[in-house]
Amino acid sequence: RNGEALEIAEKITSVAVDKTGTLTRGKPEVTDLVPAGVPEDTLLAVAAAVEKNSAHPLAQAVVRAAEGRNLKIEQSDAFTTYGGKGVAATVLNELVLVGNRTLMQENGIAFPLAVEERIAALEQDGKTAVLIAVAAQFAGVIGIADPLKETSKTAIGQLSVMGIPTVMVTGDNQRTAGAIARQ
């Protein structure tokens, strides 16, 4: 935005780029619902009841999906954030956890091998798998995708042609990050 930036630009040796909102559109969408013993709408509504308390882009995607289905989103209490792991709240007097494998493991929530395989498949497709547990029981997985911006491939390609290596920075797990990086 100024002359000094242009002068410094010639000295760039590499570029680190944030994934969400820079390489991707920054407007994630729910793509998959994988319930475990509950109806899809119940899984989505319970997750949305917790996620409506968060400004995180993945949380907003869950809430938008529930609203898009005209689901009733219950009130939640005692909302808690677990940095890098997920969130929790009480919905209809039951503790609901919404997050990653680590959050589930730390709370003693087990899920079958078939679910782990489904999670891995979502991640291989570049999607983020959000796990949900209700009352200490695994309830399902929500797959969320944040598509690449149309300009990302070209921009990274141009940096490469200029001999400037790029690194993607993300809080996503290795599989999801790898899928986006391959794209």
Coordinates of C-alpha atoms in Angstrom, one line a residue:
R1 CA 0.0 0.0 0.0
N2 CA 3.0 2.2 0.0
G3 CA 6.4 2.7 -1.7
E4 CA 8.4 1.1 1.1
A5 CA 6.4 -2.1 0.7
L6 CA 7.3 -2.3 -3.0
E7 CA 11.0 -1.7 -2.2
I8 CA 11.0 -4.5 0.4
A9 CA 9.1 -6.8 -2.0
E10 CA 12.2 -7.5 -4.1
K11 CA 13.8 -9.1 -1.1
I12 CA 11.1 -11.7 -0.5
T13 CA 12.5 -15.2 -0.3
S14 CA 9.3 -17.1 0.6
V15 CA 5.6 -16.4 1.3
A16 CA 3.5 -17.9 4.1
V17 CA -0.2 -17.8 3.3
D18 CA -3.1 -18.4 5.7
K19 CA -5.6 -21.0 4.2
T20 CA -8.9 -19.8 5.5
G21 CA -10.2 -16.7 3.8
T22 CA -6.9 -16.2 1.8
L23 CA -6.6 -19.3 -0.3
T24 CA -10.1 -20.3 0.4
R25 CA -13.3 -18.3 0.1
G26 CA -13.6 -18.1 3.9
K27 CA -17.3 -19.0 3.8
P28 CA -17.3 -22.7 4.7
E29 CA -20.4 -24.8 4.0
V30 CA -21.8 -28.0 5.5
T31 CA -21.4 -30.8 2.9
D32 CA -21.9 -34.0 4.9
L33 CA -23.9 -35.2 7.8
V34 CA -23.0 -38.5 9.3
P35 CA -25.3 -39.2 12.2
A36 CA -24.7 -42.0 14.7
G37 CA -28.0 -43.1 16.2
V38 CA -29.8 -39.8 15.8
P39 CA -31.6 -38.3 12.8
E40 CA -29.6 -35.9 10.6
D41 CA -31.7 -32.9 11.5
T42 CA -31.2 -33.6 15.3
L43 CA -27.5 -33.9 14.8
L44 CA -27.4 -30.6 13.0
A45 CA -29.8 -28.8 15.3
V46 CA -27.9 -29.8 18.5
A47 CA -24.6 -28.8 17.0
A48 CA -26.1 -25.5 15.9
A49 CA -27.4 -24.8 19.4
V50 CA -23.8 -24.9 20.7
E51 CA -22.2 -23.3 17.6
K52 CA -24.5 -20.2 17.6
N53 CA -22.4 -18.9 20.5
S54 CA -19.2 -18.9 18.4
A55 CA -17.9 -16.5 15.7
H56 CA -15.7 -19.2 14.2
P57 CA -16.3 -19.7 10.4
L58 CA -17.0 -23.4 10.9
A59 CA -19.5 -22.7 13.6
Q60 CA -21.3 -20.2 11.4
A61 CA -21.5 -22.8 8.6
V62 CA -23.2 -25.2 11.0
V63 CA -25.7 -22.5 12.1
R64 CA -26.4 -21.5 8.5
A65 CA -27.0 -25.1 7.5
A66 CA -29.5 -25.6 10.4
E67 CA -31.3 -22.3 9.5
G68 CA -31.4 -23.4 5.9
R69 CA -33.3 -26.5 6.9
N70 CA -35.6 -24.3 9.1
L71 CA -34.6 -26.3 12.2
K72 CA -35.4 -25.2 15.7
I73 CA -32.1 -24.1 17.3
E74 CA -32.5 -24.5 21.1
Q75 CA -31.0 -22.2 23.7
S76 CA -27.7 -23.3 25.2
D77 CA -26.0 -22.5 28.5
A78 CA -22.5 -22.7 30.0
F79 CA -20.7 -22.3 26.6
T80 CA -17.0 -23.1 26.8
T81 CA -14.3 -22.9 24.3
Y82 CA -11.4 -25.4 24.2
G83 CA -8.7 -23.7 22.1
G84 CA -7.8 -25.7 19.0
K85 CA -10.2 -28.5 20.0
G86 CA -13.7 -27.3 19.9
V87 CA -16.6 -26.0 22.1
A88 CA -19.1 -27.3 24.6
A89 CA -22.4 -26.1 26.0
T90 CA -25.5 -27.5 27.8
V91 CA -28.5 -28.0 25.5
L92 CA -31.8 -29.2 26.9
N93 CA -29.9 -30.1 30.1
E94 CA -27.4 -32.3 28.3
L95 CA -23.7 -31.5 27.7
V96 CA -22.9 -31.3 24.0
L97 CA -19.4 -31.4 22.7
V98 CA -18.6 -30.1 19.2
G99 CA -15.0 -30.4 18.0
N100 CA -12.1 -32.6 16.9
R101 CA -10.8 -36.0 17.8
T102 CA -8.7 -34.6 20.7
L103 CA -11.7 -33.0 22.4
M104 CA -13.6 -36.3 22.1
Q105 CA -10.7 -38.4 23.4
E106 CA -10.1 -36.0 26.3
N107 CA -13.7 -36.5 27.3
G108 CA -13.8 -40.3 26.9
I109 CA -16.0 -40.2 23.9
A110 CA -15.4 -43.4 21.7
F111 CA -16.5 -43.9 18.2
P112 CA -16.4 -47.0 15.9
L113 CA -13.6 -47.6 13.4
A114 CA -16.1 -47.2 10.6
V115 CA -16.6 -43.6 11.8
E116 CA -12.8 -43.0 11.9
E117 CA -12.6 -44.2 8.3
R118 CA -15.4 -41.8 7.3
I119 CA -13.6 -39.0 9.0
A120 CA -10.4 -39.8 7.1
A121 CA -12.4 -39.9 3.8
L122 CA -13.8 -36.4 4.5
E123 CA -10.3 -35.1 5.4
Q124 CA -8.9 -36.6 2.2
D125 CA -11.5 -34.6 0.3
G126 CA -10.2 -31.4 2.0
K127 CA -13.1 -31.2 4.3
T128 CA -13.0 -30.5 8.1
A129 CA -14.7 -33.2 10.2
V130 CA -16.5 -31.8 13.2
L131 CA -17.4 -34.4 15.8
I132 CA -20.5 -34.2 18.0
A133 CA -21.2 -35.9 21.3
V134 CA -24.3 -35.6 23.4
A135 CA -24.6 -36.7 27.0
A136 CA -21.2 -38.5 26.8
Q137 CA -22.3 -40.4 23.7
F138 CA -20.9 -40.0 20.2
A139 CA -23.7 -38.5 18.0
G140 CA -22.1 -38.1 14.6
V141 CA -19.9 -36.0 12.3
I142 CA -20.5 -32.9 10.2
G143 CA -18.3 -32.5 7.2
I144 CA -17.5 -28.9 6.3
A145 CA -15.7 -27.6 3.1
D146 CA -14.2 -24.2 2.4
P147 CA -13.6 -24.2 -1.4
L148 CA -10.5 -22.6 -2.9
K149 CA -10.9 -19.1 -4.4
E150 CA -10.7 -19.2 -8.1
T151 CA -7.6 -17.0 -8.1
S152 CA -5.6 -19.1 -5.6
K153 CA -4.1 -21.6 -8.0
T154 CA -3.0 -18.8 -10.4
A155 CA -1.5 -16.7 -7.6
I156 CA 0.5 -19.6 -6.2
G157 CA 1.6 -20.6 -9.7
Q158 CA 2.8 -17.1 -10.4
L159 CA 4.9 -17.0 -7.2
S160 CA 6.3 -20.4 -8.1
V161 CA 7.3 -19.1 -11.6
M162 CA 9.1 -16.3 -9.8
G163 CA 11.0 -18.8 -7.8
I164 CA 9.3 -17.8 -4.5
P165 CA 8.3 -20.9 -2.5
T166 CA 5.0 -20.7 -0.7
V167 CA 3.9 -22.3 2.6
M168 CA 0.3 -22.7 3.7
V169 CA -0.5 -22.0 7.3
T170 CA -3.6 -23.6 8.8
G171 CA -5.0 -24.9 12.0
D172 CA -6.6 -27.8 10.1
N173 CA -5.3 -31.4 10.6
Q174 CA -2.6 -32.8 8.3
R175 CA -5.1 -34.7 5.9
T176 CA -7.3 -31.7 5.3
A177 CA -4.4 -29.3 4.9
G178 CA -2.7 -31.8 2.5
A179 CA -5.8 -32.0 0.3
I180 CA -6.1 -28.3 0.0
A181 CA -2.3 -28.0 -0.7
R182 CA -2.6 -30.6 -3.5
Q183 CA -5.3 -28.5 -5.1

